[in-house]
PDB file of C-alpha atoms in Angstrom:
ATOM      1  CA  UNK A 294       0.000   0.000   0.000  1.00  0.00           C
ATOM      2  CA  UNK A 295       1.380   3.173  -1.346  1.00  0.00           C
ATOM      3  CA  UNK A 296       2.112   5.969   1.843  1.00  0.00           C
ATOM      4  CA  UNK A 297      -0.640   8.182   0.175  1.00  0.00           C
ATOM      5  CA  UNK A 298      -2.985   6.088   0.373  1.00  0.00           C
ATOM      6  CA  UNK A 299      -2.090   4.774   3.571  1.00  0.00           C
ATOM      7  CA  UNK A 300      -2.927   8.245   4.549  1.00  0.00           C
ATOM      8  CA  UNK A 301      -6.202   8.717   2.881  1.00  0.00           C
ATOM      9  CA  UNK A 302      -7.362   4.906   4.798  1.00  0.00           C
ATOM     10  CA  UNK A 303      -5.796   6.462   8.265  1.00  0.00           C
ATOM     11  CA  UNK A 304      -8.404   9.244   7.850  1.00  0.00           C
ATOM     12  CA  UNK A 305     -11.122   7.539   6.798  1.00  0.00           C
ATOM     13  CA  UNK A 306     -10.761   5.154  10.322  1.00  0.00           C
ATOM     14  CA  UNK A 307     -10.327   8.198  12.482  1.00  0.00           C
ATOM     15  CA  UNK A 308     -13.295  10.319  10.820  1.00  0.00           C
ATOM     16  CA  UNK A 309     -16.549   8.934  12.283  1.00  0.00           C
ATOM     17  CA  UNK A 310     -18.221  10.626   9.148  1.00  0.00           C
ATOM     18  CA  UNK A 311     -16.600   7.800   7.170  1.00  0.00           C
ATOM     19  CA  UNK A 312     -18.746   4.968   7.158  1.00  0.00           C
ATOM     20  CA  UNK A 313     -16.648   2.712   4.343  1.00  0.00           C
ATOM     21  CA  UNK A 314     -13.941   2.885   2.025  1.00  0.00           C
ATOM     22  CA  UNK A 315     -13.926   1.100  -1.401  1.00  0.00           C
ATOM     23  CA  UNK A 316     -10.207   1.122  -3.974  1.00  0.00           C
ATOM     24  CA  UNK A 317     -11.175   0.872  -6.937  1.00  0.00           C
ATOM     25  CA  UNK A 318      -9.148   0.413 -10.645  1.00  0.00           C
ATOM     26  CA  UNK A 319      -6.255  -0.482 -11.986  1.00  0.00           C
ATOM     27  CA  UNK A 320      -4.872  -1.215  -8.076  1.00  0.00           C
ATOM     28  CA  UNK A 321      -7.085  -4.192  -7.658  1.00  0.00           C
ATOM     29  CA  UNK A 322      -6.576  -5.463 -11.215  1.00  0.00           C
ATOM     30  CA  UNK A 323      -4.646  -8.446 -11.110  1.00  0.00           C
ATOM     31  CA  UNK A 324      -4.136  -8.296 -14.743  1.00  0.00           C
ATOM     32  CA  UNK A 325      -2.115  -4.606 -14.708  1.00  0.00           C
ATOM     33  CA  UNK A 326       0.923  -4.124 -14.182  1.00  0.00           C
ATOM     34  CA  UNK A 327       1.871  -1.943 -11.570  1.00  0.00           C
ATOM     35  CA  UNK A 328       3.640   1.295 -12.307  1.00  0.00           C
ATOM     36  CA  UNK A 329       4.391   4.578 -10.287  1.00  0.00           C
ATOM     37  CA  UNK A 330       1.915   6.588 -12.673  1.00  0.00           C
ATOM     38  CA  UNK A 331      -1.817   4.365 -11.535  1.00  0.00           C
ATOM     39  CA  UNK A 332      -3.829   6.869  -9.945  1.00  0.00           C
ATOM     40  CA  UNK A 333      -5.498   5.881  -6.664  1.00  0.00           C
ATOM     41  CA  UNK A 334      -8.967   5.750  -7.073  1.00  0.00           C
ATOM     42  CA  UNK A 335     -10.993   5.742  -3.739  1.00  0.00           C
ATOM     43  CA  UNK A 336     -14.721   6.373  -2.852  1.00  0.00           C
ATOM     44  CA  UNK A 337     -15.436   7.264   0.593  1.00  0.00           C
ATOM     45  CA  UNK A 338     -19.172   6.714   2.120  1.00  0.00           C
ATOM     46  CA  UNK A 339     -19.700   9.046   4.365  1.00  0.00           C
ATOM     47  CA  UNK A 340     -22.393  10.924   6.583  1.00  0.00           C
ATOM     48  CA  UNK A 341     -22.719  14.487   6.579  1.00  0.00           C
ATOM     49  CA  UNK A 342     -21.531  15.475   3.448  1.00  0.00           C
ATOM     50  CA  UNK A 343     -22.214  18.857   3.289  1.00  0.00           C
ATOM     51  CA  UNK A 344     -19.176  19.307   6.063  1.00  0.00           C
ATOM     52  CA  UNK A 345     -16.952  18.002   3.430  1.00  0.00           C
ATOM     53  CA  UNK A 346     -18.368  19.870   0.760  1.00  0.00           C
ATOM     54  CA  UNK A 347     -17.952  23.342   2.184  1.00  0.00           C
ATOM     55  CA  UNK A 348     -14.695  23.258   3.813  1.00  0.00           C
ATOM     56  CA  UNK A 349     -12.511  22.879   0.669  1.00  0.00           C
ATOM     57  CA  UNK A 350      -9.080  22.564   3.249  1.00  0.00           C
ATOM     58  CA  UNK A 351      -9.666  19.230   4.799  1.00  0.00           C
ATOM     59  CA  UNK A 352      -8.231  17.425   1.743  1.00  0.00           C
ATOM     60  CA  UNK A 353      -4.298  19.476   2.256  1.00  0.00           C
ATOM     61  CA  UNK A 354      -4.018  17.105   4.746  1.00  0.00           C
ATOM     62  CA  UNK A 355      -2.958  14.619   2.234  1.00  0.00           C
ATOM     63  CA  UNK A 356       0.123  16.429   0.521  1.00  0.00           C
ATOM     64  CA  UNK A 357       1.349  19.356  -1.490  1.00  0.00           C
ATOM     65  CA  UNK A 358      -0.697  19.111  -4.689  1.00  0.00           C
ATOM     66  CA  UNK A 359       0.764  20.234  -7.827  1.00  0.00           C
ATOM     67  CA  UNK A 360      -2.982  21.284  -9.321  1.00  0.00           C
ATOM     68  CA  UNK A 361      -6.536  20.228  -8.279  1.00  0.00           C
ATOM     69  CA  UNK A 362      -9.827  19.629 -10.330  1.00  0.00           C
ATOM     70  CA  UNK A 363     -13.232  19.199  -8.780  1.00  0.00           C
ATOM     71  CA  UNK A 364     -15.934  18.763 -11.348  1.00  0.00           C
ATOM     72  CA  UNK A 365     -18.834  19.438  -9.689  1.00  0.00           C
ATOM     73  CA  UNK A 366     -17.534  23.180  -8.928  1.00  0.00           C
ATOM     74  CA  UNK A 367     -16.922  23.706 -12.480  1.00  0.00           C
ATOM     75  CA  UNK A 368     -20.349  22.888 -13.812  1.00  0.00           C
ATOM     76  CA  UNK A 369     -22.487  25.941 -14.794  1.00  0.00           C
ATOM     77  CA  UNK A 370     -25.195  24.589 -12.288  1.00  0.00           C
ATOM     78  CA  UNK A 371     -23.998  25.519  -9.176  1.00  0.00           C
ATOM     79  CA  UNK A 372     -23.433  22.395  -6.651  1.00  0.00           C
ATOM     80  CA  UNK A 373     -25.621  21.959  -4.001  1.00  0.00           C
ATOM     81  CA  UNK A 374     -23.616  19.947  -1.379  1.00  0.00           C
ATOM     82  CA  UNK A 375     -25.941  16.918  -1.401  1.00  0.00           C
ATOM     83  CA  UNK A 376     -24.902  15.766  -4.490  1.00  0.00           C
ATOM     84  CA  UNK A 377     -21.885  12.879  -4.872  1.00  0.00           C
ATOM     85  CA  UNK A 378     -18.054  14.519  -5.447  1.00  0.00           C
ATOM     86  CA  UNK A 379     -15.270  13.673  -7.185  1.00  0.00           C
ATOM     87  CA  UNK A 380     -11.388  15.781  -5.627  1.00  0.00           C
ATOM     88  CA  UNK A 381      -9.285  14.988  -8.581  1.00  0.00           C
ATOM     89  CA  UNK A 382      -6.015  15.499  -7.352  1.00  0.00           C
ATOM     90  CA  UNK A 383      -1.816  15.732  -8.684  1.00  0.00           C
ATOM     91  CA  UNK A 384       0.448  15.780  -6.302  1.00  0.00           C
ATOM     92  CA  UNK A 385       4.092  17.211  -6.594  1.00  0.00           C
ATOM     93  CA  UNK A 386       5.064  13.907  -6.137  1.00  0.00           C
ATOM     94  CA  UNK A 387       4.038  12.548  -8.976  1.00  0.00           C
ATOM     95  CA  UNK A 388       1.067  10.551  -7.164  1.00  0.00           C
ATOM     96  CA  UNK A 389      -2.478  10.854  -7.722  1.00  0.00           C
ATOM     97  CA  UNK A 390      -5.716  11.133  -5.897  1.00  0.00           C
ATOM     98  CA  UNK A 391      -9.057  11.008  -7.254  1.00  0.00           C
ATOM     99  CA  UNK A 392     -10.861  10.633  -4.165  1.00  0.00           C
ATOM    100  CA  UNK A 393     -14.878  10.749  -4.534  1.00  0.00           C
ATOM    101  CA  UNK A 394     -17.548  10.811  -1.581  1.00  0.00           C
ATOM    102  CA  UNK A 395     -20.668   9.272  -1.873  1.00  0.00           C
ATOM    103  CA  UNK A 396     -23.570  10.294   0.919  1.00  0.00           C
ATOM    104  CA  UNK A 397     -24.235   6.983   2.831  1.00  0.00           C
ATOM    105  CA  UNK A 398     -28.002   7.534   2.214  1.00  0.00           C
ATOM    106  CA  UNK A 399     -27.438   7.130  -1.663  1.00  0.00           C
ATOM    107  CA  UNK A 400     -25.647   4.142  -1.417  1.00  0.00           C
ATOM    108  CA  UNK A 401     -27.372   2.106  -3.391  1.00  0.00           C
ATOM    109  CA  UNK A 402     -27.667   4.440  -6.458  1.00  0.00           C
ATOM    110  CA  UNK A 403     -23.726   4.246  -6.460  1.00  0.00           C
ATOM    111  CA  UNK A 404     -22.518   0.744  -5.867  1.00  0.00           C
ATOM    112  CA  UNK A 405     -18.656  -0.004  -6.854  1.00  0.00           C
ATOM    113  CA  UNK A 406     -17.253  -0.952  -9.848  1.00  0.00           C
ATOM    114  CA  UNK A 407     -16.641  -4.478 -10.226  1.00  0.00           C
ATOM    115  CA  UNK A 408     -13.294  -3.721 -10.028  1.00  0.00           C
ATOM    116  CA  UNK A 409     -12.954  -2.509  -5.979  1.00  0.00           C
ATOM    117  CA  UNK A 410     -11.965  -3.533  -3.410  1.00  0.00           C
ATOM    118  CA  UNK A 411     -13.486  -2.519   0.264  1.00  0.00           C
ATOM    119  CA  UNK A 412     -10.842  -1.535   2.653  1.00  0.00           C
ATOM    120  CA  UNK A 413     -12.623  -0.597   5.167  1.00  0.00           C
ATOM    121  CA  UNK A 414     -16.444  -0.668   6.375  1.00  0.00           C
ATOM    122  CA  UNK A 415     -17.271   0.162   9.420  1.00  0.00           C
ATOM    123  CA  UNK A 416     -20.965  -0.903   9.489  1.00  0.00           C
ATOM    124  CA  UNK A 417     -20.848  -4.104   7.315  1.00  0.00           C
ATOM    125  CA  UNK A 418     -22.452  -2.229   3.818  1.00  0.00           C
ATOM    126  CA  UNK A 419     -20.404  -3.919   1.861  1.00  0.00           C
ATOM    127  CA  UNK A 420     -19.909  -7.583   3.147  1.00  0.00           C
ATOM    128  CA  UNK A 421     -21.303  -9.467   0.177  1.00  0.00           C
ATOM    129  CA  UNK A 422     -19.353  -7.607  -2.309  1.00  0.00           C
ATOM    130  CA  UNK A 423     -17.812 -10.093  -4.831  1.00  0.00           C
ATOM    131  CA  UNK A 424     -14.027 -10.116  -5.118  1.00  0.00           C
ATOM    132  CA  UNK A 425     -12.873  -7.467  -7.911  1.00  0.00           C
ATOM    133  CA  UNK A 426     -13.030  -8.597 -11.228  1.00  0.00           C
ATOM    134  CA  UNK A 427     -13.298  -6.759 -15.006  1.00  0.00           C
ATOM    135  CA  UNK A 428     -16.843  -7.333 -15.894  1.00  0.00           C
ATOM    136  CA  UNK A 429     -17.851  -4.123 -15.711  1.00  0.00           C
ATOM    137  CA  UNK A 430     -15.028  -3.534 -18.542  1.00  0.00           C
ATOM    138  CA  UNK A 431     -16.277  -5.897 -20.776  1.00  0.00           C
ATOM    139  CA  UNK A 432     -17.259  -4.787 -24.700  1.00  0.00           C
ATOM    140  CA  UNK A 433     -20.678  -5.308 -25.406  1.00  0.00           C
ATOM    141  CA  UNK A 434     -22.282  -6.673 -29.393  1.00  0.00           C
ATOM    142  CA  UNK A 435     -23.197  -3.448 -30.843  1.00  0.00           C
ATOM    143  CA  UNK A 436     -26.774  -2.466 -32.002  1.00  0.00           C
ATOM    144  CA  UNK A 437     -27.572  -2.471 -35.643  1.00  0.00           C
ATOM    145  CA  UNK A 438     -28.268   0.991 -34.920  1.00  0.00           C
ATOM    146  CA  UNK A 439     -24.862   1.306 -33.033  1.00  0.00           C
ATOM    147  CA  UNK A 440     -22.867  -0.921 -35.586  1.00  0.00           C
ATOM    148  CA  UNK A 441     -24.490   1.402 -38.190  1.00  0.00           C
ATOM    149  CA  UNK A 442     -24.048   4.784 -36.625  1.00  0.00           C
ATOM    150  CA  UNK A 443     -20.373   3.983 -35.830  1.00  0.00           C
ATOM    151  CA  UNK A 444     -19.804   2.997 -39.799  1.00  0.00           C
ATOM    152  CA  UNK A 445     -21.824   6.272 -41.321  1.00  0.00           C
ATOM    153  CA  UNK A 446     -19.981   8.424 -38.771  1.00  0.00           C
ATOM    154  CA  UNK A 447     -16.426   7.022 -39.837  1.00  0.00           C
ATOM    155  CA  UNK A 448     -16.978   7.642 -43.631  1.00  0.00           C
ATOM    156  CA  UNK A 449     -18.812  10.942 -43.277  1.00  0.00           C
ATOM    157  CA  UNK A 450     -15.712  12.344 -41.720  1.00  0.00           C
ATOM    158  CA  UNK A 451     -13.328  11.001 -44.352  1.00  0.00           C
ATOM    159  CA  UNK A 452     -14.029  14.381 -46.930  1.00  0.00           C
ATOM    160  CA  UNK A 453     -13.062  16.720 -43.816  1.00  0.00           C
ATOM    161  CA  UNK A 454     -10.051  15.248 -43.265  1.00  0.00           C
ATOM    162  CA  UNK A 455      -9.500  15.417 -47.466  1.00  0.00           C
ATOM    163  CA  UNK A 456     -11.024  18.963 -47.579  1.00  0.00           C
ATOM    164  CA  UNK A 457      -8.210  20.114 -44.622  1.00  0.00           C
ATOM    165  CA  UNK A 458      -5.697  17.947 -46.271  1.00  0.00           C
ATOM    166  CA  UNK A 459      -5.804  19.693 -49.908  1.00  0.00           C
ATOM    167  CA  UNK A 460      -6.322  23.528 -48.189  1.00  0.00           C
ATOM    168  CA  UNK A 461      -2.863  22.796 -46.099  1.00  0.00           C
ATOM    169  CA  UNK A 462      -4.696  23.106 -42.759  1.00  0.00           C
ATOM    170  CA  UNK A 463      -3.056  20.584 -40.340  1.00  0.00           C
ATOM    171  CA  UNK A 464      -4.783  21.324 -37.538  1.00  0.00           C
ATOM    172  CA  UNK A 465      -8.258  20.753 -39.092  1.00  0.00           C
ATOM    173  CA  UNK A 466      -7.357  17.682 -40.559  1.00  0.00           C
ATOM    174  CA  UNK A 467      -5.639  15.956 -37.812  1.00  0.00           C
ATOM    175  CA  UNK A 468      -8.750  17.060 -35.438  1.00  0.00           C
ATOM    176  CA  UNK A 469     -11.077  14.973 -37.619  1.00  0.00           C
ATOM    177  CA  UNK A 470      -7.993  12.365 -38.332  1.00  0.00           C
ATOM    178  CA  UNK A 471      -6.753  12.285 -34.856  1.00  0.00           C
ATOM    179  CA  UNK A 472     -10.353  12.839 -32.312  1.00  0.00           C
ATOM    180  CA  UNK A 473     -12.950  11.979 -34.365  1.00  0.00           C
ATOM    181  CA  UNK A 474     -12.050   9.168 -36.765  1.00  0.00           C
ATOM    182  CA  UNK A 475     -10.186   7.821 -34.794  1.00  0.00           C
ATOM    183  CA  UNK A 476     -12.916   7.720 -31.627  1.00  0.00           C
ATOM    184  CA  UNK A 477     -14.948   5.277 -34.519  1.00  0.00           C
ATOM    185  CA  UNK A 478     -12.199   2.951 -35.498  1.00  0.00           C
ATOM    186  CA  UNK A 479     -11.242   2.478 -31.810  1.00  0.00           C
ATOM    187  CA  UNK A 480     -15.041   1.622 -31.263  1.00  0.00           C
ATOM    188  CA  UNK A 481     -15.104  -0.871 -33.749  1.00  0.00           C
ATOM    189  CA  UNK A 482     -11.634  -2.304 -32.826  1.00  0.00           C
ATOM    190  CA  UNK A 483     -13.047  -2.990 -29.122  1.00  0.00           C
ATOM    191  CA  UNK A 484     -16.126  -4.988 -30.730  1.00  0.00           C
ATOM    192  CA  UNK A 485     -13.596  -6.460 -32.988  1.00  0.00           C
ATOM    193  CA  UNK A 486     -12.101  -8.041 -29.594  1.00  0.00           C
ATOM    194  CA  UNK A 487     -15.008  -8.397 -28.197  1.00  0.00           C
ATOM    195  CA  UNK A 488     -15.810 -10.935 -31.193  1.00  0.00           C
ATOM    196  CA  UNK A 489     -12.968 -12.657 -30.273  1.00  0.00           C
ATOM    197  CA  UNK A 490     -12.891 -13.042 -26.897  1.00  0.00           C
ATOM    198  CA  UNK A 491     -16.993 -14.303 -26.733  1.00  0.00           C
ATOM    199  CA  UNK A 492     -17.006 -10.329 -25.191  1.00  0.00           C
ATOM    200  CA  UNK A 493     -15.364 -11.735 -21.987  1.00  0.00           C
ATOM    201  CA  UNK A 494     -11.778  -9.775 -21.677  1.00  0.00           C
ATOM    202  CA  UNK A 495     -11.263  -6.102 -21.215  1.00  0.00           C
ATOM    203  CA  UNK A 496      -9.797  -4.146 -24.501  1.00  0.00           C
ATOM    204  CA  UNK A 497      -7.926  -1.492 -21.769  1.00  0.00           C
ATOM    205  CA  UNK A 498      -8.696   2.042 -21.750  1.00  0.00           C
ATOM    206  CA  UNK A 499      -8.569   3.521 -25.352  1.00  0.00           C
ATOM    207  CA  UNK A 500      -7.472   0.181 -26.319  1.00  0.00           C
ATOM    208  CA  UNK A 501      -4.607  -0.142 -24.318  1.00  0.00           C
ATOM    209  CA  UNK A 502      -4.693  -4.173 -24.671  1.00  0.00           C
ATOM    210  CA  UNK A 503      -6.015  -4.468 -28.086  1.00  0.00           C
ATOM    211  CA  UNK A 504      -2.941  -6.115 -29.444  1.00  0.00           C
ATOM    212  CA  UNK A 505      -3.200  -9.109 -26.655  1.00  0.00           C
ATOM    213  CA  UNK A 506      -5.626 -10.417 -29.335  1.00  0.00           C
ATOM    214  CA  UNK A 507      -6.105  -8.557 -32.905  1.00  0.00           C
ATOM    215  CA  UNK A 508      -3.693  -9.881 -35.162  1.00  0.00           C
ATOM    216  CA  UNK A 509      -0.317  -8.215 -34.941  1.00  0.00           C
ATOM    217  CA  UNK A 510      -0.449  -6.574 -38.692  1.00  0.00           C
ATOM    218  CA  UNK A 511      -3.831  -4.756 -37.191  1.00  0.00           C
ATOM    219  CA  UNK A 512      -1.539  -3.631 -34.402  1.00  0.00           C
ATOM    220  CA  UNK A 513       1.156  -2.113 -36.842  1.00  0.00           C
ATOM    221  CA  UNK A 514      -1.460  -0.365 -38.682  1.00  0.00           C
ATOM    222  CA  UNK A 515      -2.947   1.001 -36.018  1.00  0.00           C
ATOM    223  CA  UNK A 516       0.106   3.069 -34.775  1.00  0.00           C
ATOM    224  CA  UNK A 517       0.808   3.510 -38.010  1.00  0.00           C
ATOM    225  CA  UNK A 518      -2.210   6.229 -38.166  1.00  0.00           C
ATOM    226  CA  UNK A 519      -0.368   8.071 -35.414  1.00  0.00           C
ATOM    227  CA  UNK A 520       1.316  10.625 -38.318  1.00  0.00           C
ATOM    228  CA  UNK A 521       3.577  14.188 -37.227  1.00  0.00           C
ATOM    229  CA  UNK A 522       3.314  16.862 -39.252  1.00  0.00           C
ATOM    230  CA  UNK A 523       4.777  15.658 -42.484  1.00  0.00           C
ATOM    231  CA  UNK A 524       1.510  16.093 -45.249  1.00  0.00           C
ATOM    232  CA  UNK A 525       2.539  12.932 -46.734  1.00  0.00           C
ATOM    233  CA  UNK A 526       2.375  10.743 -43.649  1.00  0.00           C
ATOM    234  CA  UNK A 527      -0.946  12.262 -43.029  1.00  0.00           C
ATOM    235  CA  UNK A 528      -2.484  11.185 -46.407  1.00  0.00           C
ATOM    236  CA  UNK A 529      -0.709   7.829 -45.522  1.00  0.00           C
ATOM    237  CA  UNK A 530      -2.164   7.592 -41.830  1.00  0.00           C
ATOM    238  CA  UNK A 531      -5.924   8.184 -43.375  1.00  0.00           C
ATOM    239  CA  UNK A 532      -5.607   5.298 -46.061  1.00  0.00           C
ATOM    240  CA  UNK A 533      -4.240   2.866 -43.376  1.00  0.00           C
ATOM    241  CA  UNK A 534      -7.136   4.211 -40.910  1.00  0.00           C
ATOM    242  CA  UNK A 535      -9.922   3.407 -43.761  1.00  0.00           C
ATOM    243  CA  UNK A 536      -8.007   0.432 -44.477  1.00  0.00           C
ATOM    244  CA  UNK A 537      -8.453  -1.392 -41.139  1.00  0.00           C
ATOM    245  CA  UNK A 538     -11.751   0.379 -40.266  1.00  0.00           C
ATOM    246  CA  UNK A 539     -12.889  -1.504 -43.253  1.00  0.00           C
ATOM    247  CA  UNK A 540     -11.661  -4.884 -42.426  1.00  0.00           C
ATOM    248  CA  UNK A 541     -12.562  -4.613 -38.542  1.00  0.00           C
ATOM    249  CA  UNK A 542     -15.821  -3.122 -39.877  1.00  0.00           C
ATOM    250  CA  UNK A 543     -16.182  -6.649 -41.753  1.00  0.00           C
ATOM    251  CA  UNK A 544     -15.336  -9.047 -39.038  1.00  0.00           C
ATOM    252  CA  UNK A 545     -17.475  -7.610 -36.388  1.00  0.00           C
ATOM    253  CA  UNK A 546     -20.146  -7.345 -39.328  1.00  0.00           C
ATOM    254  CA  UNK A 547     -19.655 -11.097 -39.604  1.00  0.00           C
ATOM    255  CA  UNK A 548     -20.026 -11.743 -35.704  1.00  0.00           C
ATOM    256  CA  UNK A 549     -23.213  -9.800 -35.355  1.00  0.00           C
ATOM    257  CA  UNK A 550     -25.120 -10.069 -38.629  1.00  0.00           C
ATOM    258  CA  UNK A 551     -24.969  -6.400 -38.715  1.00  0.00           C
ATOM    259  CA  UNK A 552     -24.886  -5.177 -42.403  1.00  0.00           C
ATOM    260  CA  UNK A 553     -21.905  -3.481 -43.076  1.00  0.00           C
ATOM    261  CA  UNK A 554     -22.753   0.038 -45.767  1.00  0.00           C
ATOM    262  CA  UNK A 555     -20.559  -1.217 -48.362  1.00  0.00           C
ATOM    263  CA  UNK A 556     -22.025   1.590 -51.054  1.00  0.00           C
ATOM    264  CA  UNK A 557     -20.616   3.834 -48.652  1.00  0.00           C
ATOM    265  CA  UNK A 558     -17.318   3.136 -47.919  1.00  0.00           C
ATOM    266  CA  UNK A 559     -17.026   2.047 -51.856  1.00  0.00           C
ATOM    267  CA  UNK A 560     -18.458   5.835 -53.033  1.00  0.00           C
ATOM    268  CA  UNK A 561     -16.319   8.207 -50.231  1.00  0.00           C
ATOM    269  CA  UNK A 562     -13.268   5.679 -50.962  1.00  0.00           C
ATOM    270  CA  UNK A 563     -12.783   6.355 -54.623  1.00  0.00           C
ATOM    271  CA  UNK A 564     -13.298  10.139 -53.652  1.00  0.00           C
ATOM    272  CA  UNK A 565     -10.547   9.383 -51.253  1.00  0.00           C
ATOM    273  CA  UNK A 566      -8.512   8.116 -54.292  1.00  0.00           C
ATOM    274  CA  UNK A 567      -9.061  10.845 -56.263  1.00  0.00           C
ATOM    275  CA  UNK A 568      -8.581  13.282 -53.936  1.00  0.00           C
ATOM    276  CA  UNK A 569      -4.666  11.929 -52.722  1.00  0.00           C
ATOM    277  CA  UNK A 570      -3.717  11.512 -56.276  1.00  0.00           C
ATOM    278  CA  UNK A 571      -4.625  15.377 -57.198  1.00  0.00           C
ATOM    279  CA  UNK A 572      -2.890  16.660 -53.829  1.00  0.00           C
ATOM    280  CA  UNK A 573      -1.248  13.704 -51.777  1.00  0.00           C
ATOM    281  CA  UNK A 574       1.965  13.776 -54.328  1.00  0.00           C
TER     282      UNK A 574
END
């Protein structure tokens, strides 16, 4: 147990406001490894929220922080101290605390994560809760309406990437390369391993483990897509993109019985085509 959280657990036993602690995240996955950049994530149940909520100092008790986020002061709608928290927060050290409070009353509207782990529970709330485990992680088979949504979105974006490409404006290319393409062909790269995997492993944030079972070449084209500056790489990173959105696109097709728009892809790819040979070089 790191010495931060150490810390945070030594409060949460001496505060009788505290009614239960539960670690959540990568630090009760088995299947991580662990490294000196996994945030701690910890919920604390607790009574009396609202004299956590408006005495923003109790939580320097835990360090020197290098910057802090709370969410819930940020919205537009301001907070009204009843409502659950989340104290994102960086320490100089290099460690991090997201540390959320849940009222005890509401409980049940925010049970943990499958992966957590109780550390402490001073009232027995948590006593059947299973041991930690990914489920909660696990990919899902797409809707035809999702499966179809994720394909139209892909290839609609394809001309603004072009259209930014041929008008020598980077940024506007590699925003629709980069965020938004890219969001789609990591989508259908999850239910790609969800199809093989019977949608019982975890694909890792943003993909993270995808290459523990897509086929290495998919892999190598994937970070292949991850272009600098260079013009030509960038025309080269959106044919490799279409490229293996097309063939995931087909397998997961396959899995589901989802129809996969082939008109599409056939129509915007030849526009594609066209488009890199008059100003790809």
């Amino acid at each position: 147990m790191s010495a931060l959280l150490a810390q945070a657990l030594a409060f949460a036993e001496a505060d009788d406001r505290v009614r239960a602690a539960v670690l959540s995240g990568s630090r009760v996955n088995g299947a991580v490894q662990a490294d000196a950049f996994q945030d701690i994530d910890l919920t604390f149940y607790v009574r009396e929220l609202p004299t956590f909520t408006r005495d923003p100092h109790w939580i320097d008790r835990f360090g020197e922080r290098m910057i802090l986020q709370v969410p819930a002061f940020m919205a537009e709608t301001p907070y009204d101290h009843a409502s659950c928290i989340l104290y994102l927060m960086q320490f100089v050290s290099g460690e991090r605390l997201d540390l959320g409070l849940v009222p005890l009353e509401r409980r049940a509207e925010y049970p943990p994560e499958s992966l957590s782990k109780v550390l402490l529970d001073k009232d027995g709330a948590f006593a059947h809760l299973p041991p930690p485990h990914e489920g909660d992680f696990f990919p899902t088979p797409p809707t035809a309406q999702a499966y179809a949504h994720c394909c139209n979105e892909f290839w609609w974006l394809v001309p603004y990437v072009v259209k930014g490409m041929a008008r020598g404006q980077l940024g506007y290319a590699k925003y629709h390369l980069d965020t938004l393409m890219r969001g789609e062909l990591l989508r259908m790269l999850e239910w790609a391993f969800g199809c093989r995997t019977d949608w019982q492993r975890n694909p890792g944030k943003l993909g993270a483990r995808l290459g523990e079972v897509l086929p290495g070449q998919w892999q190598a084209e994937l970070q292949a897509t991850y272009a600098g500056p260079s013009p030509a790489d960038n025309w080269a990173a959106l044919l490799t993109m279409t490229a293996l959105f097309r063939r995931a696109a087909a397998e997961v097709a396959s899995c589901t019985g989802h129809s996969y728009p082939a008109q599409d892809d056939r129509r915007v790819s030849a526009y594609l085509s066209e488009m890199h040979a008059q100003f790809g070089g």
